[in-house]
């Protein structure tokens, strides 16, 4: 789904939906307040306050890398949005496709074991069977099935939470105060200022605020310099992808935004390939979109290139310390519980 423009501002269409938003928010709050299962290992959740993307998957992978530096064995747990399999299933990049398990799990499974499960408790059980020392939830902040030991919330520094209203009047998945009180750390991506009020609220309650930015693959960046690009993306915020390309000095001659998790049709692929051929453009997309596209000879003939990014933190040591403290506290709680 492509989010409506009025989610970014207070407007009459947004105000007209406030009664529905109140109902949605009440149900979301009721669900978030339900007790969840506490697995035998710590559970870290990487989530959003709102619908759409802000960089959860790169954040999840960054957390995984740091956990490994701490001698942990992380397993990622995802519901596999866009995939047909109910799970629980361990994602295998050699046999699964995006239509089976979703594009993000398929992409992450190249770096870390990923379990896809609509039932997150069943997914946690499979993760434990893979000898996980910590479960990293990719999304699921508002889902009550598992108790979270820590929640890292990812926010775009320019868009933040839009008009601050609950769906469908705005982008929030649940009332903001309820979500803030469950936030252990706020990860602000980019150099904008729109998320500063949220940062102040998180600090006030003792949470951490971490700043980060997308870092492209140097070899891909160099290969694309001096080329005219046709950039297309079916992610939560395609404009952020286009801005990232431009921000690294690349010439984006044309853009084609699609809704998040968009299943590209043969006609759309043919149209992109024809536009690239006609105008002498190099088609460029995200790793997430490439996982969903699969083999596309028409675009590959035009030089289709994915633009991989990692998330770099201004203070990576602070994130490492945060993770170590949260894991130690989670294990202390489990030991105390087993003695009582």
Short mmCIF file of C-alpha atoms in Angstrom, two decimals:
data_model
loop_
_atom_site.label_atom_id
_atom_site.label_comp_id
_atom_site.label_asym_id
_atom_site.label_seq_id
_atom_site.Cartn_x
_atom_site.Cartn_y
_atom_site.Cartn_z
CA UNK A 1 0.00 0.00 0.00
CA UNK A 2 1.20 3.53 -0.79
CA UNK A 3 0.46 5.79 2.13
CA UNK A 4 -1.92 8.71 1.51
CA UNK A 5 -0.39 12.18 1.34
CA UNK A 6 -2.60 13.45 4.19
CA UNK A 7 -0.74 11.18 6.62
CA UNK A 8 2.02 13.78 6.54
CA UNK A 9 -0.12 16.73 7.63
CA UNK A 10 -3.22 17.69 9.60
CA UNK A 11 -6.04 18.07 7.07
CA UNK A 12 -9.79 17.64 6.56
CA UNK A 13 -9.48 14.07 5.19
CA UNK A 14 -7.40 13.16 8.23
CA UNK A 15 -9.84 14.82 10.65
CA UNK A 16 -12.78 13.00 9.04
CA UNK A 17 -11.14 9.69 9.89
CA UNK A 18 -10.51 10.47 13.56
CA UNK A 19 -13.48 8.39 14.84
CA UNK A 20 -12.12 5.34 13.01
CA UNK A 21 -8.64 6.17 14.27
CA UNK A 22 -9.94 6.22 17.86
CA UNK A 23 -11.42 2.75 17.41
CA UNK A 24 -8.27 1.42 15.72
CA UNK A 25 -6.10 2.94 18.44
CA UNK A 26 -8.19 1.44 21.23
CA UNK A 27 -7.94 -2.04 19.71
CA UNK A 28 -4.20 -1.64 19.12
CA UNK A 29 -3.70 -0.51 22.72
CA UNK A 30 -5.71 -3.45 24.04
CA UNK A 31 -3.56 -5.85 22.02
CA UNK A 32 -0.27 -4.24 23.07
CA UNK A 33 -1.27 -4.55 26.73
CA UNK A 34 -1.87 -8.29 26.50
CA UNK A 35 0.86 -10.40 28.17
CA UNK A 36 3.15 -12.32 25.86
CA UNK A 37 5.23 -15.47 26.08
CA UNK A 38 8.73 -15.01 27.52
CA UNK A 39 11.15 -17.32 25.68
CA UNK A 40 14.17 -18.77 27.44
CA UNK A 41 16.50 -16.37 25.62
CA UNK A 42 16.37 -12.57 25.30
CA UNK A 43 14.11 -11.01 22.67
CA UNK A 44 15.17 -7.79 20.97
CA UNK A 45 12.62 -6.12 18.70
CA UNK A 46 13.46 -3.74 15.84
CA UNK A 47 10.27 -1.91 14.96
CA UNK A 48 8.47 1.26 13.88
CA UNK A 49 5.82 3.46 15.43
CA UNK A 50 4.16 3.79 12.03
CA UNK A 51 3.29 1.95 8.86
CA UNK A 52 5.75 1.96 5.98
CA UNK A 53 9.51 1.78 6.00
CA UNK A 54 12.19 3.72 7.82
CA UNK A 55 15.11 1.28 7.72
CA UNK A 56 14.12 -1.64 9.96
CA UNK A 57 15.88 -4.29 7.90
CA UNK A 58 19.28 -2.51 7.70
CA UNK A 59 18.96 -1.82 11.44
CA UNK A 60 18.22 -5.48 12.12
CA UNK A 61 21.30 -6.54 10.16
CA UNK A 62 23.45 -3.96 11.97
CA UNK A 63 22.21 -5.30 15.33
CA UNK A 64 22.95 -8.87 14.20
CA UNK A 65 26.54 -7.97 13.31
CA UNK A 66 27.12 -6.36 16.70
CA UNK A 67 25.53 -9.28 18.54
CA UNK A 68 27.95 -11.62 16.80
CA UNK A 69 30.82 -9.41 17.98
CA UNK A 70 29.45 -10.01 21.49
CA UNK A 71 29.73 -13.80 20.85
CA UNK A 72 25.97 -14.19 20.58
CA UNK A 73 24.10 -16.49 18.17
CA UNK A 74 21.23 -14.35 16.85
CA UNK A 75 18.30 -15.71 14.87
CA UNK A 76 15.95 -13.23 13.19
CA UNK A 77 12.21 -13.76 13.53
CA UNK A 78 9.90 -12.26 10.90
CA UNK A 79 6.27 -12.72 9.96
CA UNK A 80 7.32 -12.80 6.31
CA UNK A 81 5.06 -10.08 4.97
CA UNK A 82 4.14 -10.80 1.36
CA UNK A 83 5.03 -14.50 1.57
CA UNK A 84 2.55 -17.34 1.22
CA UNK A 85 4.11 -19.69 3.80
CA UNK A 86 2.55 -19.60 7.25
CA UNK A 87 5.60 -21.17 8.87
CA UNK A 88 7.36 -21.63 11.07
CA UNK A 89 10.05 -22.17 8.46
CA UNK A 90 13.78 -21.48 8.32
CA UNK A 91 14.40 -19.37 5.22
CA UNK A 92 16.69 -20.98 2.63
CA UNK A 93 17.85 -18.50 -0.05
CA UNK A 94 18.73 -21.43 -2.33
CA UNK A 95 15.18 -22.81 -2.46
CA UNK A 96 12.78 -20.12 -1.26
CA UNK A 97 11.54 -17.15 -3.27
CA UNK A 98 10.12 -13.82 -2.12
CA UNK A 99 6.63 -15.13 -2.86
CA UNK A 100 7.24 -17.90 -0.32
CA UNK A 101 8.74 -16.02 2.62
CA UNK A 102 8.67 -12.30 1.76
CA UNK A 103 11.38 -10.10 0.27
CA UNK A 104 13.02 -8.87 3.49
CA UNK A 105 13.50 -12.32 5.09
CA UNK A 106 14.91 -13.65 1.82
CA UNK A 107 17.39 -10.78 1.68
CA UNK A 108 18.44 -11.11 5.34
CA UNK A 109 18.82 -14.90 5.14
CA UNK A 110 22.00 -14.43 3.10
CA UNK A 111 23.64 -13.08 6.28
CA UNK A 112 21.82 -14.59 9.26
CA UNK A 113 19.41 -17.45 10.05
CA UNK A 114 15.87 -16.15 9.57
CA UNK A 115 12.68 -17.82 10.76
CA UNK A 116 9.40 -16.82 9.13
CA UNK A 117 6.23 -17.47 11.11
CA UNK A 118 2.81 -15.87 11.22
CA UNK A 119 2.58 -17.36 14.73
CA UNK A 120 5.51 -15.68 16.46
CA UNK A 121 5.46 -18.04 19.42
CA UNK A 122 5.89 -21.00 17.07
CA UNK A 123 8.60 -19.03 15.29
CA UNK A 124 10.43 -18.46 18.57
CA UNK A 125 10.35 -22.20 19.25
CA UNK A 126 11.98 -22.89 15.89
CA UNK A 127 14.60 -20.20 16.56
CA UNK A 128 15.43 -21.87 19.86
CA UNK A 129 15.79 -25.21 18.09
CA UNK A 130 18.45 -23.51 15.94
CA UNK A 131 20.35 -22.74 19.17
CA UNK A 132 19.62 -19.04 19.17
CA UNK A 133 21.13 -17.21 22.13
CA UNK A 134 19.00 -14.17 21.28
CA UNK A 135 15.94 -13.68 19.08
CA UNK A 136 15.89 -10.50 16.99
CA UNK A 137 12.38 -9.60 15.87
CA UNK A 138 12.23 -7.78 12.55
CA UNK A 139 9.00 -5.82 13.12
CA UNK A 140 6.31 -6.97 15.56
CA UNK A 141 6.66 -4.12 18.06
CA UNK A 142 2.87 -3.82 18.35
CA UNK A 143 2.32 -7.61 18.36
CA UNK A 144 1.78 -9.03 21.87
CA UNK A 145 2.69 -12.69 21.17
CA UNK A 146 6.23 -12.42 22.60
CA UNK A 147 7.43 -10.36 25.55
CA UNK A 148 10.21 -8.02 24.39
CA UNK A 149 13.27 -7.42 26.55
CA UNK A 150 14.19 -4.34 24.54
CA UNK A 151 12.69 -2.45 21.61
CA UNK A 152 14.72 -0.41 19.14
CA UNK A 153 12.44 1.90 17.17
CA UNK A 154 13.62 3.14 13.79
CA UNK A 155 12.48 6.56 12.59
CA UNK A 156 13.28 8.60 9.49
CA UNK A 157 14.75 11.94 10.49
CA UNK A 158 12.86 13.86 7.79
CA UNK A 159 9.41 12.25 7.86
CA UNK A 160 9.27 11.19 11.51
CA UNK A 161 5.65 10.28 12.37
CA UNK A 162 3.87 12.53 9.88
CA UNK A 163 0.75 14.10 11.32
CA UNK A 164 1.09 12.04 14.52
CA UNK A 165 -2.34 10.44 14.23
CA UNK A 166 -3.32 6.77 14.42
CA UNK A 167 -4.37 4.84 11.32
CA UNK A 168 -6.36 5.50 9.19
CA UNK A 169 -6.16 9.21 10.03
CA UNK A 170 -2.36 9.04 10.14
CA UNK A 171 0.55 6.61 9.98
CA UNK A 172 0.76 5.47 13.62
CA UNK A 173 0.08 1.80 14.35
CA UNK A 174 -0.99 2.53 17.93
CA UNK A 175 -1.34 5.58 20.21
CA UNK A 176 2.03 7.30 20.52
CA UNK A 177 2.25 7.51 24.36
CA UNK A 178 1.78 3.74 24.63
CA UNK A 179 4.49 3.13 22.05
CA UNK A 180 6.89 5.64 23.61
CA UNK A 181 6.72 4.01 27.03
CA UNK A 182 7.80 0.70 25.49
CA UNK A 183 10.75 2.20 23.60
CA UNK A 184 14.20 1.24 24.86
CA UNK A 185 16.12 3.06 22.12
CA UNK A 186 15.25 5.35 19.22
CA UNK A 187 17.31 4.97 16.05
CA UNK A 188 17.11 8.18 13.98
CA UNK A 189 18.14 7.63 10.37
CA UNK A 190 19.41 10.66 8.43
CA UNK A 191 20.31 14.27 9.17
CA UNK A 192 16.83 15.82 9.41
CA UNK A 193 15.28 17.40 12.50
CA UNK A 194 11.68 16.18 12.39
CA UNK A 195 12.29 13.42 14.96
CA UNK A 196 13.76 15.70 17.65
CA UNK A 197 10.55 15.87 19.76
CA UNK A 198 10.46 12.07 19.80
CA UNK A 199 14.12 11.95 20.77
CA UNK A 200 13.46 14.31 23.68
CA UNK A 201 10.55 12.16 24.88
CA UNK A 202 12.63 8.97 24.74
CA UNK A 203 15.51 10.58 26.62
CA UNK A 204 13.12 11.92 29.27
CA UNK A 205 12.02 8.39 30.15
CA UNK A 206 15.60 7.08 30.26
CA UNK A 207 15.82 5.56 26.77
CA UNK A 208 18.76 5.83 24.39
CA UNK A 209 18.83 7.90 21.21
CA UNK A 210 21.13 6.65 18.44
CA UNK A 211 21.83 8.34 15.12
CA UNK A 212 22.61 6.52 11.91
CA UNK A 213 22.89 6.95 8.15
CA UNK A 214 22.77 4.69 5.11
CA UNK A 215 26.16 3.80 3.67
CA UNK A 216 26.32 2.49 0.09
CA UNK A 217 28.59 -0.20 -1.25
CA UNK A 218 31.68 1.66 -2.49
CA UNK A 219 32.19 -0.57 -5.56
CA UNK A 220 28.58 -0.15 -6.71
CA UNK A 221 28.74 3.59 -6.10
CA UNK A 222 31.84 3.90 -8.24
CA UNK A 223 30.32 1.77 -11.01
CA UNK A 224 27.28 4.05 -11.24
CA UNK A 225 29.13 7.37 -11.22
CA UNK A 226 28.75 9.24 -14.49
CA UNK A 227 25.80 7.10 -15.57
CA UNK A 228 22.24 8.34 -16.03
CA UNK A 229 19.94 6.27 -13.81
CA UNK A 230 16.37 5.03 -13.93
CA UNK A 231 15.69 4.52 -10.21
CA UNK A 232 12.68 2.43 -9.20
CA UNK A 233 11.60 1.02 -5.87
CA UNK A 234 8.65 -0.66 -4.20
CA UNK A 235 9.48 0.11 -0.57
CA UNK A 236 7.81 2.05 2.23
CA UNK A 237 9.41 5.34 1.17
CA UNK A 238 10.73 5.24 -2.42
CA UNK A 239 11.60 8.94 -2.28
CA UNK A 240 14.13 8.18 0.46
CA UNK A 241 15.86 5.73 -1.89
CA UNK A 242 15.94 8.30 -4.69
CA UNK A 243 17.30 10.93 -2.31
CA UNK A 244 19.99 8.51 -1.12
CA UNK A 245 21.19 8.02 -4.70
CA UNK A 246 21.26 11.76 -5.35
CA UNK A 247 22.87 12.42 -1.98
CA UNK A 248 25.85 10.32 -3.06
CA UNK A 249 26.35 12.33 -6.23
CA UNK A 250 24.58 10.02 -8.70
CA UNK A 251 22.52 11.34 -11.61
CA UNK A 252 18.95 10.15 -11.21
CA UNK A 253 17.43 10.99 -14.58
CA UNK A 254 14.07 9.28 -13.96
CA UNK A 255 12.21 7.70 -11.06
CA UNK A 256 9.43 5.12 -10.79
CA UNK A 257 7.93 4.71 -7.28
CA UNK A 258 5.81 1.66 -6.45
CA UNK A 259 3.91 0.65 -3.28
CA UNK A 260 5.74 -1.21 -0.51
CA UNK A 261 6.34 -4.93 -1.27
CA UNK A 262 4.97 -4.36 -4.78
CA UNK A 263 4.75 -7.55 -6.91
CA UNK A 264 6.11 -6.41 -10.26
CA UNK A 265 4.06 -7.55 -13.25
CA UNK A 266 5.57 -8.65 -16.57
CA UNK A 267 4.11 -5.50 -18.16
CA UNK A 268 5.76 -3.23 -15.56
CA UNK A 269 9.11 -4.96 -16.02
CA UNK A 270 8.84 -4.63 -19.80
CA UNK A 271 7.94 -0.94 -19.47
CA UNK A 272 10.94 -0.26 -17.22
CA UNK A 273 13.26 -2.11 -19.60
CA UNK A 274 11.90 -0.22 -22.61
CA UNK A 275 12.29 3.15 -20.88
CA UNK A 276 15.87 2.31 -19.89
CA UNK A 277 16.70 1.22 -23.46
CA UNK A 278 14.97 4.17 -25.12
CA UNK A 279 16.52 6.86 -22.93
CA UNK A 280 19.94 5.24 -22.39
CA UNK A 281 19.42 4.80 -18.64
CA UNK A 282 20.78 2.25 -16.18
CA UNK A 283 17.96 0.72 -14.08
CA UNK A 284 18.77 0.81 -10.36
CA UNK A 285 16.72 -0.55 -7.48
CA UNK A 286 17.02 -1.68 -3.86
CA UNK A 287 18.22 -5.07 -2.64
CA UNK A 288 14.74 -5.67 -1.28
CA UNK A 289 13.18 -5.07 -4.70
CA UNK A 290 15.78 -7.25 -6.38
CA UNK A 291 14.88 -10.13 -4.06
CA UNK A 292 11.27 -9.78 -5.19
CA UNK A 293 12.08 -9.39 -8.89
CA UNK A 294 14.10 -12.57 -9.27
CA UNK A 295 15.54 -13.19 -12.74
CA UNK A 296 14.48 -10.45 -15.17
CA UNK A 297 16.41 -10.82 -18.46
CA UNK A 298 14.91 -7.65 -19.95
CA UNK A 299 16.20 -5.45 -17.12
CA UNK A 300 19.44 -7.38 -16.76
CA UNK A 301 20.16 -6.71 -20.45
CA UNK A 302 19.79 -2.99 -19.66
CA UNK A 303 22.35 -3.30 -16.83
CA UNK A 304 20.02 -3.71 -13.84
CA UNK A 305 21.95 -2.87 -10.68
CA UNK A 306 20.91 -3.16 -7.05
CA UNK A 307 22.10 -0.46 -4.65
CA UNK A 308 23.00 -2.21 -1.40
CA UNK A 309 23.29 -0.12 1.75
CA UNK A 310 24.28 -0.79 5.31
CA UNK A 311 23.34 1.31 8.31
CA UNK A 312 26.28 3.06 9.91
CA UNK A 313 25.91 4.47 13.43
CA UNK A 314 27.47 7.71 14.59
CA UNK A 315 28.41 5.93 17.82
CA UNK A 316 28.54 2.18 17.17
CA UNK A 317 30.21 1.58 20.53
CA UNK A 318 27.17 3.07 22.28
CA UNK A 319 24.87 0.63 20.47
CA UNK A 320 27.18 -2.27 21.37
CA UNK A 321 27.09 -1.25 25.04
CA UNK A 322 23.33 -0.84 24.90
CA UNK A 323 22.89 -4.36 23.52
CA UNK A 324 25.26 -5.87 26.10
CA UNK A 325 23.42 -4.17 28.97
CA UNK A 326 19.99 -5.24 27.67
CA UNK A 327 21.09 -8.86 27.24
CA UNK A 328 22.60 -9.00 30.72
CA UNK A 329 19.46 -7.52 32.28
CA UNK A 330 17.22 -9.93 30.36
CA UNK A 331 19.23 -12.93 31.56
CA UNK A 332 19.21 -11.64 35.13
CA UNK A 333 15.39 -11.42 34.98
CA UNK A 334 15.16 -15.01 33.77
CA UNK A 335 17.48 -16.29 36.48
CA UNK A 336 15.51 -14.39 39.14
CA UNK A 337 12.26 -15.81 37.76
CA UNK A 338 13.54 -19.37 37.82
CA UNK A 339 14.47 -19.03 41.51
CA UNK A 340 11.08 -17.63 42.57
#
